[in-house]
Amino acid sequence: MMTSPNPVLVWPNNGSLYRIDDEEGIFPLPKTAIENTITADGVGSRMVITVNGLFPGPSIVAFEGQDMIIHVRNLMHTESTSIHWHGIKQTNSVDSDGVAFITQCPILPGQTFTYNFKADPKGIHFYRAQIGNQQSMGLYGALIINPRERILPILHEGFTVLLQDWNHYDDPDTSYLRMLDGVYDLNTRKKINTPQSVDGTNFTDYQFHSGLINGMGRFYETASISNGAPLQVFEVEESKTYLFRVINVGTVYPFRVYVEGHQTLTIESSDGYEIINNVGTAGKKFVVESFIINPGERFDFTVQANQEPGTYLLVAESLEALNSSIDEYHVAEAILHYAGTPVIKSPPKATPNICTPSKPCNTFNCPFRYYPLGTNRYCWTFDTDSYSTESNYKDINTVSKTLYYNFGVLGDFIKKNSSVNGHQFLFPAEPILYRFDQMHARCENANCGENNICQCTYYEKLEMNKSYQLVLSNIGDGKGLSHPIHLHGYHFYIVKMGFGSYDSTSAEFLQETNDIRCLGESTPNMCNSEIWKRNAWVTNPNSIPVIKLSHPPIKDTIIVPSGGYVVIRFKANNPCPWFFHSQVNFHTTNGMGMVLFVGDNSGYSKSTNPLT
């Protein structure tokens, strides 16, 4: 539907749009007539949330260190909201972090809230709704912080790619209930099977219908036939090199990103920080055929337009292992068009890049160990020879304390509970930043234990200027899909990733890691309390094998593999409460989150407290 000035219904075909009364598709609408059109995947109608009339919202571009003053007015009639600036450190501006009931009151209908913060750090970030599942309805946009000094060589035009999984249900509440209770086939009256990842682990009951790039995509009615909805077009010139900035703003699904016909992509950075495969003179960029990007992650890559000029597809395929009997194709697509050649508005589905035993394809950032043997595809996990020359790693050479957090979802057909260490997070009635002492649903007052699920406002106090090691796990009877975990207010160092065991032929997950011991003897065991199995790792964290203490890579969002763990370190030098949660929106809504409270909030006096 066109959004303004005179809305009309349109329908898609062969990459063009037609008025709903042009039933034969004779008069395609010109580009000037559809500038304000929101098509998504071209199927039916669904409520979306726009920012300044745009879906996705407009990109915000600034230079590192600039003062950002952004006024957000809530024009929704019945929904409150707040906006999180994903990736921004918010040093001395915690009240602009944008988490309702943690750092601010929600923005009520008709109200305006002003966010004021420094553009730091450089890199590709994004803004998004932090209440409920409004992000899945389109309340998001790119936030690009350019460095003061050029780091990458001069490149030709860059492109921003906002990836989103798209679902045809008309509101986030319905989708959330379907995630909790499952989706049922009205003909068979049976629950539709939960989709599985490449390694055989379950995703969620949130159905993937289509993928969008910058708010555009097409719906595949079968594995080979689409509805011909328009796609985003990126125009390139032959022999030139281009920077693509990819952001997964999706609700649930990770994507494997590749460019049809272009076998080599160069990974430049992730979450705003450079990554290379070594340091010093031996350091080189990661050159891969594809990479995996999880919700909340950002990757910059470069590609040279060095193929026969024509029309190709930039493809982001979901990590679902679709059974050959299922006639579906789950991708997000955009057109890569070489200037000077005719553009094919609705190209056929992409031809996969060729991977052979002699020339296998490398995929970076896998949340599992293997792809099936016959695919001739190798997995590189994020910690595989991954370094950053931007690391101030001496801050974390020694740690004051190791903390363990297990992210799990335990449930059946009746009820699902998402939690951290068995604590299903309850948001307080008033912002913790200002009313911590008056918080009522404290976990010390709840019925929590080694094998219980309790509902409370889960938090951990951290001392200022101490260095911490966090072991983030996804084990026990609540393990499930690999969880993308995001920490507000910080970037952290990835010093180790641990995986379970897999079948090297089928790539199927077999057994969780043997490095961690779950405390408690109950069955099922949620692993709400855990510790390293090897006592030497407990007493001397630096003795952990293959731990990376020199130039470790830096992230703010990391995937915790199913049946495995990630070890991160950071110096707690940014005070106040910071939300720490799953980036899968439905899991966060269902309680998979907590607060890391660094220092105290004495800096926020009554003069800065809006509640007084």
Coordinates of C-alpha atoms in Angstrom, one line a residue:
M1 CA 0.0 0.0 0.0
M2 CA 1.2 3.5 -0.7
T3 CA 1.5 5.6 2.5
S4 CA 1.0 9.1 1.0
P5 CA -0.3 11.4 -0.2
N6 CA -3.2 9.4 -1.7
P7 CA -2.9 5.8 -0.6
V8 CA -4.0 3.1 -3.0
L9 CA -3.7 -0.7 -3.0
V10 CA -1.1 -2.3 -5.2
W11 CA -0.1 -5.8 -6.2
P12 CA 3.3 -7.2 -7.3
N13 CA 4.4 -9.1 -10.4
N14 CA 7.7 -9.7 -12.1
G15 CA 9.5 -7.1 -10.0
S16 CA 7.0 -4.3 -10.6
L17 CA 3.9 -2.9 -8.8
Y18 CA 0.4 -2.5 -10.3
R19 CA -2.8 -0.8 -9.1
I20 CA -5.1 -3.3 -7.6
D21 CA -7.7 -2.6 -10.4
D22 CA -5.1 -3.3 -13.1
E23 CA -5.9 -7.0 -12.9
E24 CA -4.0 -8.0 -16.0
G25 CA -0.8 -6.2 -15.0
I26 CA -0.7 -4.0 -18.1
F27 CA 0.5 -0.7 -16.6
P28 CA 3.4 -1.0 -14.2
L29 CA 3.6 2.0 -11.9
P30 CA 6.7 4.2 -12.5
K31 CA 9.3 4.6 -9.8
T32 CA 8.2 8.2 -9.0
A33 CA 4.7 6.9 -8.2
I34 CA 5.8 4.3 -5.7
E35 CA 8.4 6.1 -3.7
N36 CA 6.3 5.9 -0.6
T37 CA 5.1 2.4 -1.1
I38 CA 5.7 -0.2 1.7
T39 CA 5.6 -3.6 0.1
A40 CA 7.5 -5.9 2.5
D41 CA 7.2 -9.3 0.7
G42 CA 4.1 -8.3 -1.2
V43 CA 1.6 -10.6 0.5
G44 CA -1.6 -9.3 1.9
S45 CA -1.6 -6.5 4.4
R46 CA 0.0 -6.2 7.8
M47 CA 0.4 -3.5 10.3
V48 CA 3.8 -1.9 10.4
I49 CA 5.4 0.8 12.5
T50 CA 7.1 3.5 10.6
V51 CA 9.7 6.1 11.6
N52 CA 9.1 9.5 9.9
G53 CA 6.9 7.6 7.5
L54 CA 9.6 5.1 6.4
F55 CA 9.9 1.3 6.8
P56 CA 12.6 0.7 7.9
G57 CA 13.3 3.9 9.6
P58 CA 15.7 6.5 8.1
S59 CA 19.4 5.9 8.5
I60 CA 21.2 8.2 11.0
V61 CA 24.8 9.0 10.1
A62 CA 27.3 10.8 12.3
F63 CA 31.0 11.1 13.0
E64 CA 32.7 9.5 16.0
G65 CA 32.6 11.8 19.0
Q66 CA 29.7 14.0 17.8
D67 CA 26.9 14.9 20.2
M68 CA 23.7 13.2 19.2
I69 CA 20.4 14.8 20.2
I70 CA 17.4 12.8 18.9
H71 CA 13.8 13.6 19.7
V72 CA 11.5 10.7 19.6
R73 CA 7.7 11.4 19.6
N74 CA 5.3 8.4 20.0
L75 CA 2.5 8.9 17.6
M76 CA 1.0 5.4 18.2
H77 CA -2.4 5.6 19.7
T78 CA -2.3 2.7 22.2
E79 CA 1.3 1.6 22.4
S80 CA 4.1 2.8 24.6
T81 CA 7.7 2.6 23.3
S82 CA 11.4 3.3 23.9
I83 CA 14.3 3.3 21.6
H84 CA 17.6 1.5 22.2
W85 CA 20.7 2.6 20.4
H86 CA 22.3 -0.9 19.8
G87 CA 26.1 -0.7 19.9
I88 CA 26.5 2.7 21.5
K89 CA 28.5 2.7 24.7
Q90 CA 26.4 5.5 26.4
T91 CA 29.3 6.6 28.5
N92 CA 27.9 9.2 31.0
S93 CA 24.5 8.9 29.3
V94 CA 22.9 5.7 30.6
D95 CA 19.6 7.5 30.8
S96 CA 19.7 7.5 26.9
D97 CA 20.2 3.8 26.6
G98 CA 16.5 3.3 25.8
V99 CA 15.4 0.4 28.0
A100 CA 12.0 1.1 29.5
F101 CA 11.8 0.3 33.3
I102 CA 15.6 -0.1 33.4
T103 CA 17.0 3.4 32.4
Q104 CA 13.8 5.4 31.6
C105 CA 10.1 5.4 31.8
P106 CA 8.3 4.2 28.6
I107 CA 7.3 6.9 26.1
L108 CA 3.5 7.0 26.3
P109 CA 1.3 7.8 23.3
G110 CA 1.6 11.4 22.4
Q111 CA 4.7 12.0 24.5
T112 CA 8.2 12.9 23.4
F113 CA 11.6 11.8 24.8
T114 CA 14.9 13.3 23.9
Y115 CA 18.0 11.0 23.7
N116 CA 21.3 12.7 24.2
F117 CA 24.6 10.8 23.8
K118 CA 28.0 10.7 22.1
A119 CA 28.5 8.9 18.8
D120 CA 30.8 6.3 20.2
P121 CA 32.2 3.9 19.0
K122 CA 32.6 4.1 15.3
G123 CA 31.1 1.4 13.1
I124 CA 27.7 0.1 11.9
H125 CA 25.0 0.1 14.6
F126 CA 21.3 0.4 14.7
Y127 CA 18.3 1.8 16.6
R128 CA 15.3 -0.3 17.5
A129 CA 12.3 -0.5 19.8
Q130 CA 13.1 -2.0 23.2
I131 CA 9.5 -2.7 24.3
G132 CA 7.7 -5.9 23.4
N133 CA 8.1 -7.0 19.8
Q134 CA 7.7 -3.7 18.0
Q135 CA 11.0 -4.2 16.3
S136 CA 9.5 -7.1 14.3
M137 CA 6.9 -4.6 13.1
G138 CA 9.5 -2.3 11.6
L139 CA 10.6 0.1 14.4
Y140 CA 14.3 0.0 13.6
G141 CA 16.9 1.8 11.4
A142 CA 20.6 2.0 10.7
L143 CA 22.9 4.1 12.9
I144 CA 26.3 4.6 11.2
I145 CA 29.2 6.2 13.0
N146 CA 32.0 7.1 10.7
P147 CA 35.6 7.3 12.0
R148 CA 37.2 10.7 12.3
E149 CA 40.2 9.3 10.4
R150 CA 39.8 6.9 7.5
I151 CA 40.8 3.4 8.4
L152 CA 39.8 1.4 5.3
P153 CA 41.3 2.2 2.0
I154 CA 39.2 4.5 -0.2
L155 CA 36.3 2.4 -1.5
H156 CA 33.5 3.1 -4.0
E157 CA 30.0 3.6 -2.8
G158 CA 29.0 1.5 0.2
F159 CA 25.6 0.0 0.9
T160 CA 23.6 -0.6 4.0
V161 CA 21.8 -4.0 4.3
L162 CA 19.1 -4.3 6.9
L163 CA 18.1 -8.0 7.2
Q164 CA 14.8 -9.1 8.7
D165 CA 12.8 -12.3 9.0
W166 CA 9.2 -11.6 8.0
N167 CA 6.0 -13.2 9.2
H168 CA 2.5 -12.7 7.8
Y169 CA 0.7 -12.6 11.1
D170 CA -0.7 -9.1 11.8
D171 CA 0.6 -8.3 15.2
P172 CA 3.5 -9.2 17.5
D173 CA 1.3 -10.4 20.4
T174 CA -0.2 -13.1 18.1
S175 CA 3.3 -14.1 17.0
Y176 CA 4.5 -14.2 20.6
L177 CA 1.6 -16.5 21.6
R178 CA 2.4 -18.8 18.7
M179 CA 6.0 -18.9 19.9
L180 CA 4.8 -20.0 23.3
D181 CA 2.1 -22.4 22.3
G182 CA 3.1 -23.5 18.9
V183 CA 1.4 -23.3 15.5
Y184 CA -1.2 -25.9 14.6
D185 CA -2.4 -27.2 11.2
L186 CA -6.1 -26.7 11.1
N187 CA -6.5 -29.6 8.7
T188 CA -4.6 -32.3 10.6
R189 CA -5.2 -30.6 14.0
K190 CA -1.6 -31.4 14.8
K191 CA 1.2 -29.0 15.9
I192 CA 3.5 -28.0 13.1
N193 CA 7.0 -29.2 13.7
T194 CA 9.5 -26.7 15.0
P195 CA 12.1 -25.8 12.3
Q196 CA 15.6 -27.1 12.9
S197 CA 19.0 -25.6 12.3
V198 CA 21.7 -27.2 10.1
D199 CA 23.0 -29.1 13.2
G200 CA 19.6 -30.5 14.1
T201 CA 18.9 -28.2 17.0
N202 CA 15.4 -26.6 17.2
F203 CA 14.6 -23.0 16.4
T204 CA 11.4 -21.5 17.7
D205 CA 7.7 -21.8 16.6
Y206 CA 7.9 -18.4 15.0
Q207 CA 7.3 -19.2 11.3
F208 CA 9.6 -17.9 8.6
H209 CA 7.5 -16.7 5.6
S210 CA 9.9 -14.4 3.9
G211 CA 13.1 -12.4 4.4
L212 CA 13.4 -8.7 3.8
I213 CA 16.4 -6.5 2.8
N214 CA 15.7 -2.8 3.6
G215 CA 12.0 -3.6 3.9
M216 CA 11.7 -5.4 0.6
G217 CA 11.5 -9.1 -0.4
R218 CA 9.5 -11.6 -2.2
F219 CA 7.4 -14.5 -1.0
Y220 CA 8.3 -17.9 -2.4
E221 CA 5.0 -19.8 -2.9
T222 CA 7.1 -22.9 -3.6
A223 CA 10.9 -23.5 -3.6
S224 CA 11.1 -22.1 -7.1
I225 CA 8.1 -19.8 -7.7
S226 CA 7.9 -16.4 -6.1
N227 CA 5.3 -13.7 -6.2
G228 CA 7.6 -11.3 -8.0
A229 CA 7.5 -8.5 -5.4
P230 CA 10.1 -5.7 -6.0
L231 CA 13.6 -6.1 -4.5
Q232 CA 16.2 -3.6 -3.3
V233 CA 18.7 -2.9 -6.1
F234 CA 22.4 -2.2 -5.5
E235 CA 24.1 -0.8 -8.6
V236 CA 27.8 -1.4 -9.1
E237 CA 30.4 -0.7 -11.7
E238 CA 32.7 -3.4 -13.1
S239 CA 36.1 -3.9 -11.4
K240 CA 35.3 -1.6 -8.5
T241 CA 35.2 -2.7 -4.9
Y242 CA 32.2 -2.0 -2.6
L243 CA 31.6 -2.0 1.1
F244 CA 28.4 -3.7 2.3
R245 CA 27.3 -3.0 5.9
V246 CA 25.0 -5.8 7.0
I247 CA 22.7 -5.6 10.1
N248 CA 20.5 -8.4 11.3
V249 CA 17.5 -6.7 12.8
G250 CA 15.5 -9.9 12.6
T251 CA 13.3 -11.4 15.3
V252 CA 14.6 -15.0 15.4
Y253 CA 16.6 -16.3 12.5
P254 CA 20.3 -16.2 11.6
F255 CA 21.2 -15.9 8.0
R256 CA 24.1 -17.1 5.8
V257 CA 25.0 -14.3 3.5
Y258 CA 26.6 -14.7 0.1
V259 CA 26.7 -13.0 -3.3
E260 CA 25.7 -15.1 -6.3
G261 CA 28.6 -15.7 -8.7
H262 CA 31.1 -13.9 -6.5
Q263 CA 33.1 -16.5 -4.6
T264 CA 35.1 -14.2 -2.4
L265 CA 34.0 -11.8 0.3
T266 CA 36.4 -9.9 2.5
I267 CA 35.3 -9.5 6.2
E268 CA 36.3 -6.1 7.4
S269 CA 34.7 -5.8 10.8
S270 CA 32.0 -7.0 13.2
D271 CA 30.0 -4.9 15.6
G272 CA 32.1 -1.9 14.6
Y273 CA 35.5 -3.5 15.3
E274 CA 38.1 -4.8 12.9
I275 CA 38.7 -8.5 12.8
I276 CA 41.7 -10.2 11.2
N277 CA 43.2 -13.7 11.2
N278 CA 46.5 -12.8 12.9
V279 CA 48.4 -9.8 14.3
G280 CA 51.5 -8.1 13.1
T281 CA 52.9 -8.5 9.6
A282 CA 51.1 -11.9 9.3
G283 CA 47.7 -10.3 9.9
K284 CA 45.3 -10.7 7.0
K285 CA 41.6 -10.1 6.4
F286 CA 39.2 -13.1 6.4
V287 CA 38.4 -14.0 2.8
V288 CA 35.4 -16.3 2.7
E289 CA 32.6 -17.4 0.4
S290 CA 29.9 -16.5 3.0
F291 CA 29.3 -15.6 6.6
I292 CA 26.6 -16.1 9.2
I293 CA 25.0 -13.2 10.9
N294 CA 22.7 -13.6 14.0
P295 CA 20.1 -11.2 15.3
G296 CA 21.8 -8.1 16.7
E297 CA 25.1 -8.7 14.9
R298 CA 26.6 -6.4 12.3
F299 CA 29.2 -7.3 9.7
D300 CA 31.1 -5.1 7.2
F301 CA 32.4 -6.9 4.1
T302 CA 33.9 -5.8 0.8
V303 CA 33.3 -7.4 -2.6
Q304 CA 34.9 -6.7 -6.0
A305 CA 32.5 -6.4 -8.9
N306 CA 34.7 -8.7 -11.1
Q307 CA 32.2 -11.0 -12.8
E308 CA 30.6 -10.9 -16.2
P309 CA 28.4 -7.7 -16.1
G310 CA 24.7 -8.5 -15.5
T311 CA 22.2 -9.1 -12.7
Y312 CA 23.1 -11.1 -9.6
L313 CA 21.5 -11.7 -6.2
L314 CA 22.8 -10.8 -2.8
V315 CA 21.3 -13.7 -0.8
A316 CA 20.7 -14.2 2.9
E317 CA 19.4 -17.7 3.5
S318 CA 18.0 -18.8 6.8
L319 CA 20.0 -21.5 8.7
E320 CA 17.0 -23.8 8.7
A321 CA 17.7 -27.3 7.4
L322 CA 14.6 -27.6 5.2
N323 CA 13.7 -31.2 4.4
S324 CA 13.8 -32.0 0.7
S325 CA 10.1 -32.9 0.9
I326 CA 9.2 -29.4 2.0
D327 CA 8.7 -27.2 -1.1
E328 CA 9.9 -24.0 0.5
Y329 CA 12.7 -21.5 0.0
H330 CA 13.6 -19.2 2.9
V331 CA 15.8 -16.3 1.9
A332 CA 16.1 -12.5 1.9
E333 CA 17.3 -11.2 -1.5
A334 CA 18.5 -8.0 -3.1
I335 CA 19.7 -7.3 -6.7
L336 CA 23.3 -6.6 -7.4
H337 CA 23.2 -4.9 -10.8
Y338 CA 26.2 -4.0 -13.0
A339 CA 25.7 -0.5 -14.5
G340 CA 25.3 -0.4 -18.2
T341 CA 23.5 -3.7 -18.5
P342 CA 19.7 -4.3 -18.5
V343 CA 18.4 -4.9 -15.0
I344 CA 16.3 -8.0 -14.5
K345 CA 13.7 -6.8 -12.0
S346 CA 12.6 -10.3 -11.0
P347 CA 15.5 -12.6 -11.5
P348 CA 15.2 -16.4 -10.9
K349 CA 16.4 -17.7 -7.6
A350 CA 20.1 -17.6 -7.1
T351 CA 22.4 -20.3 -8.4
P352 CA 24.5 -21.4 -5.4
N353 CA 28.2 -20.8 -5.6
I354 CA 30.2 -23.8 -6.5
C355 CA 31.9 -25.6 -3.6
T356 CA 34.1 -28.7 -4.5
P357 CA 36.4 -31.0 -2.6
S358 CA 39.4 -29.3 -4.2
K359 CA 38.0 -25.8 -3.7
P360 CA 35.7 -25.9 -0.7
C361 CA 33.7 -22.9 0.5
N362 CA 34.5 -21.3 3.8
T363 CA 31.7 -19.9 6.0
F364 CA 32.6 -17.5 8.8
N365 CA 30.9 -17.2 12.2
C366 CA 29.2 -20.6 12.4
P367 CA 27.3 -21.4 15.6
F368 CA 28.2 -25.1 15.1
R369 CA 31.2 -27.1 14.1
Y370 CA 30.3 -28.5 10.7
Y371 CA 28.2 -28.4 7.6
P372 CA 27.3 -31.8 6.3
L373 CA 30.2 -33.5 4.6
G374 CA 28.8 -33.5 1.1
T375 CA 28.3 -29.8 1.0
N376 CA 32.0 -29.1 0.7
R377 CA 31.6 -26.3 3.1
Y378 CA 33.9 -25.6 6.0
C379 CA 32.9 -23.8 9.2
W380 CA 35.0 -21.1 10.8
T381 CA 33.7 -20.1 14.2
F382 CA 34.1 -16.6 15.4
D383 CA 37.0 -17.4 17.6
T384 CA 38.9 -19.2 14.8
D385 CA 42.2 -17.3 14.6
S386 CA 40.2 -14.1 15.0
Y387 CA 42.0 -11.1 16.4
S388 CA 41.6 -7.3 16.6
T389 CA 44.4 -4.8 16.6
E390 CA 42.0 -2.4 18.4
S391 CA 42.0 -4.5 21.6
N392 CA 43.1 -2.9 24.8
Y393 CA 43.5 -6.4 26.1
K394 CA 45.8 -5.7 29.0
D395 CA 42.7 -4.6 30.9
I396 CA 41.5 -8.2 31.0
N397 CA 44.8 -10.2 31.4
T398 CA 43.7 -10.8 35.0
V399 CA 40.1 -11.0 36.3
S400 CA 38.7 -10.3 39.7
K401 CA 35.8 -12.8 39.4
T402 CA 34.3 -15.4 37.1
L403 CA 30.5 -15.4 36.7
Y404 CA 28.4 -18.1 35.1
Y405 CA 25.1 -17.5 33.2
N406 CA 23.2 -20.2 31.5
F407 CA 20.5 -19.2 28.9
G408 CA 17.7 -21.7 28.6
V409 CA 14.2 -22.3 27.4
L410 CA 12.3 -25.1 29.3
G411 CA 8.8 -25.9 28.3
D412 CA 6.3 -28.2 26.7
F413 CA 2.9 -27.9 24.8
I414 CA 1.5 -25.9 27.8
K415 CA 4.1 -23.4 28.7
K416 CA 7.6 -22.2 27.8
N417 CA 9.9 -20.4 30.2
S418 CA 12.9 -18.4 29.0
S419 CA 15.4 -17.6 31.7
V420 CA 19.0 -16.9 32.8
N421 CA 20.1 -19.3 35.5
G422 CA 16.5 -20.2 36.0
H423 CA 15.4 -16.6 36.6
Q424 CA 12.6 -15.5 34.3
F425 CA 13.1 -11.7 34.2
L426 CA 10.4 -9.4 35.4
F427 CA 10.7 -5.8 34.6
P428 CA 10.2 -3.5 37.6
A429 CA 7.4 -1.0 37.9
E430 CA 9.8 1.9 37.8
P431 CA 13.2 2.4 36.3
I432 CA 16.0 0.6 38.2
L433 CA 18.3 3.6 37.4
Y434 CA 16.3 5.8 39.7
R435 CA 14.4 3.4 42.1
F436 CA 16.7 0.5 42.7
D437 CA 16.2 0.6 46.4
Q438 CA 12.4 0.4 46.0
M439 CA 12.5 -2.5 43.6
H440 CA 10.0 -5.2 44.9
A441 CA 10.5 -8.3 42.8
R442 CA 14.0 -9.1 44.0
C443 CA 15.3 -12.6 43.3
E444 CA 16.4 -13.0 46.9
N445 CA 12.7 -12.9 47.8
A446 CA 11.7 -15.5 45.1
N447 CA 11.6 -19.3 45.1
C448 CA 14.8 -19.7 43.1
G449 CA 17.0 -22.7 43.3
E450 CA 19.2 -25.1 41.3
N451 CA 16.3 -26.5 39.4
N452 CA 13.4 -24.1 39.7
I453 CA 12.1 -21.4 37.4
C454 CA 11.4 -18.3 39.4
Q455 CA 10.1 -14.9 38.2
C456 CA 12.0 -11.9 39.5
T457 CA 14.1 -8.9 38.5
Y458 CA 17.4 -10.7 38.2
Y459 CA 20.5 -8.5 38.6
E460 CA 24.2 -8.9 39.4
K461 CA 26.2 -6.2 41.2
L462 CA 29.7 -5.6 39.7
E463 CA 32.4 -3.4 41.3
M464 CA 33.7 -0.4 39.3
N465 CA 37.0 -0.8 37.5
K466 CA 37.3 -4.5 38.2
S467 CA 37.8 -7.0 35.3
Y468 CA 35.3 -9.8 35.0
Q469 CA 35.1 -13.1 33.2
L470 CA 31.6 -14.2 32.1
V471 CA 30.9 -17.8 31.0
L472 CA 27.8 -17.7 28.9
S473 CA 26.4 -21.2 28.4
N474 CA 23.5 -22.9 26.6
I475 CA 23.4 -26.3 28.3
G476 CA 21.2 -28.5 30.4
D477 CA 17.7 -29.5 29.7
G478 CA 16.7 -26.0 28.7
K479 CA 19.2 -25.7 25.9
G480 CA 17.8 -25.0 22.4
L481 CA 18.7 -22.8 19.5
S482 CA 22.0 -21.0 19.6
H483 CA 21.3 -17.7 21.5
P484 CA 22.6 -14.3 20.3
I485 CA 23.4 -12.4 23.6
H486 CA 23.7 -8.6 23.7
L487 CA 25.2 -6.5 26.5
H488 CA 24.2 -2.8 26.7
G489 CA 26.8 -0.2 27.6
Y490 CA 29.8 -2.3 26.8
H491 CA 31.9 -4.0 24.1
F492 CA 33.6 -7.2 25.4
Y493 CA 36.4 -9.5 24.4
I494 CA 35.8 -13.0 23.1
V495 CA 38.5 -15.1 24.6
K496 CA 37.1 -18.5 24.0
M497 CA 34.2 -20.5 22.5
G498 CA 33.4 -24.0 23.5
F499 CA 31.2 -26.4 21.6
G500 CA 29.6 -29.8 22.1
S501 CA 30.3 -32.8 20.0
Y502 CA 28.9 -33.3 16.5
D503 CA 28.8 -36.0 13.8
S504 CA 31.4 -34.8 11.4
T505 CA 29.6 -36.4 8.4
S506 CA 26.0 -35.3 9.0
A507 CA 26.9 -32.3 11.1
E508 CA 24.2 -33.3 13.6
F509 CA 24.6 -32.2 17.2
L510 CA 25.3 -35.1 19.5
Q511 CA 26.2 -34.1 23.0
E512 CA 26.8 -30.9 25.0
T513 CA 30.2 -29.7 26.1
N514 CA 32.1 -31.7 28.8
D515 CA 33.9 -28.6 30.1
I516 CA 31.1 -27.4 32.5
R517 CA 29.5 -29.2 35.4
C518 CA 25.9 -28.6 36.1
L519 CA 25.2 -28.5 39.9
G520 CA 22.1 -30.2 41.2
E521 CA 20.9 -33.7 40.8
S522 CA 17.3 -33.2 39.7
T523 CA 15.8 -34.4 36.4
P524 CA 15.3 -32.4 34.2
N525 CA 18.4 -30.4 35.1
M526 CA 18.1 -26.8 34.0
C527 CA 21.8 -26.1 34.9
N528 CA 20.8 -23.0 36.9
S529 CA 24.1 -23.3 38.7
E530 CA 27.3 -24.4 37.1
I531 CA 31.1 -24.4 37.4
W532 CA 34.1 -25.5 35.3
K533 CA 34.7 -29.2 35.6
R534 CA 38.5 -28.7 35.9
N535 CA 39.4 -27.0 39.2
A536 CA 42.5 -25.5 37.6
W537 CA 40.3 -23.4 35.4
V538 CA 38.4 -22.2 38.4
T539 CA 41.5 -21.2 40.4
N540 CA 43.4 -19.8 37.5
P541 CA 41.2 -18.5 34.7
N542 CA 44.3 -17.9 32.5
S543 CA 45.1 -21.6 32.5
I544 CA 42.0 -22.4 30.3
P545 CA 43.3 -24.0 27.1
V546 CA 43.4 -21.9 23.9
I547 CA 42.1 -18.9 25.8
K548 CA 43.0 -15.8 23.8
L549 CA 44.6 -13.2 25.9
S550 CA 46.4 -11.2 23.2
H551 CA 44.4 -9.0 20.8
P552 CA 41.1 -10.9 21.3
P553 CA 38.2 -9.8 19.0
I554 CA 35.7 -7.3 20.3
K555 CA 31.9 -7.6 20.1
D556 CA 28.7 -6.4 21.8
T557 CA 26.6 -9.3 20.6
I558 CA 27.8 -12.9 20.5
I559 CA 26.2 -16.2 19.6
V560 CA 26.2 -18.8 22.4
P561 CA 26.1 -22.2 20.6
S562 CA 23.6 -24.9 21.5
G563 CA 25.3 -27.3 23.9
G564 CA 28.3 -25.0 24.2
Y565 CA 29.5 -21.7 25.7
V566 CA 31.4 -18.5 25.2
V567 CA 33.9 -16.9 27.5
I568 CA 33.9 -13.1 27.5
R569 CA 35.9 -10.6 29.5
F570 CA 35.6 -6.8 30.1
K571 CA 36.5 -4.1 32.5
A572 CA 33.5 -2.8 34.4
N573 CA 34.3 0.9 33.9
N574 CA 30.9 2.2 32.7
P575 CA 28.7 2.6 35.8
C576 CA 24.9 2.0 36.3
P577 CA 22.5 -0.7 35.3
W578 CA 22.9 -2.3 31.9
F579 CA 20.5 -4.8 30.3
F580 CA 22.0 -8.2 29.3
H581 CA 19.7 -10.3 27.2
S582 CA 18.9 -12.6 24.3
Q583 CA 18.6 -10.8 21.0
V584 CA 15.7 -13.1 20.0
N585 CA 12.9 -10.7 20.8
F586 CA 10.3 -13.3 21.9
H587 CA 12.8 -14.9 24.3
T588 CA 13.6 -11.5 25.9
T589 CA 9.8 -10.8 26.2
N590 CA 9.5 -14.2 27.8
G591 CA 12.2 -13.5 30.4
M592 CA 15.7 -14.3 29.0
G593 CA 17.4 -11.3 30.4
M594 CA 19.0 -9.7 33.4
V595 CA 20.7 -6.5 34.6
L596 CA 24.4 -6.1 35.2
F597 CA 24.6 -3.2 37.8
V598 CA 28.1 -1.7 37.7
G599 CA 29.0 0.4 40.7
D600 CA 26.1 2.4 42.1
N601 CA 23.7 5.0 40.8
S602 CA 24.9 7.8 43.1
G603 CA 25.7 9.9 40.1
Y604 CA 22.0 10.2 39.3
S605 CA 20.8 12.5 42.0
K606 CA 17.3 13.8 42.6
S607 CA 18.1 16.7 40.3
T608 CA 18.4 14.3 37.4
N609 CA 15.7 12.0 38.5
P610 CA 12.5 12.6 36.4
L611 CA 10.4 10.6 39.0
T612 CA 11.0 13.2 41.7

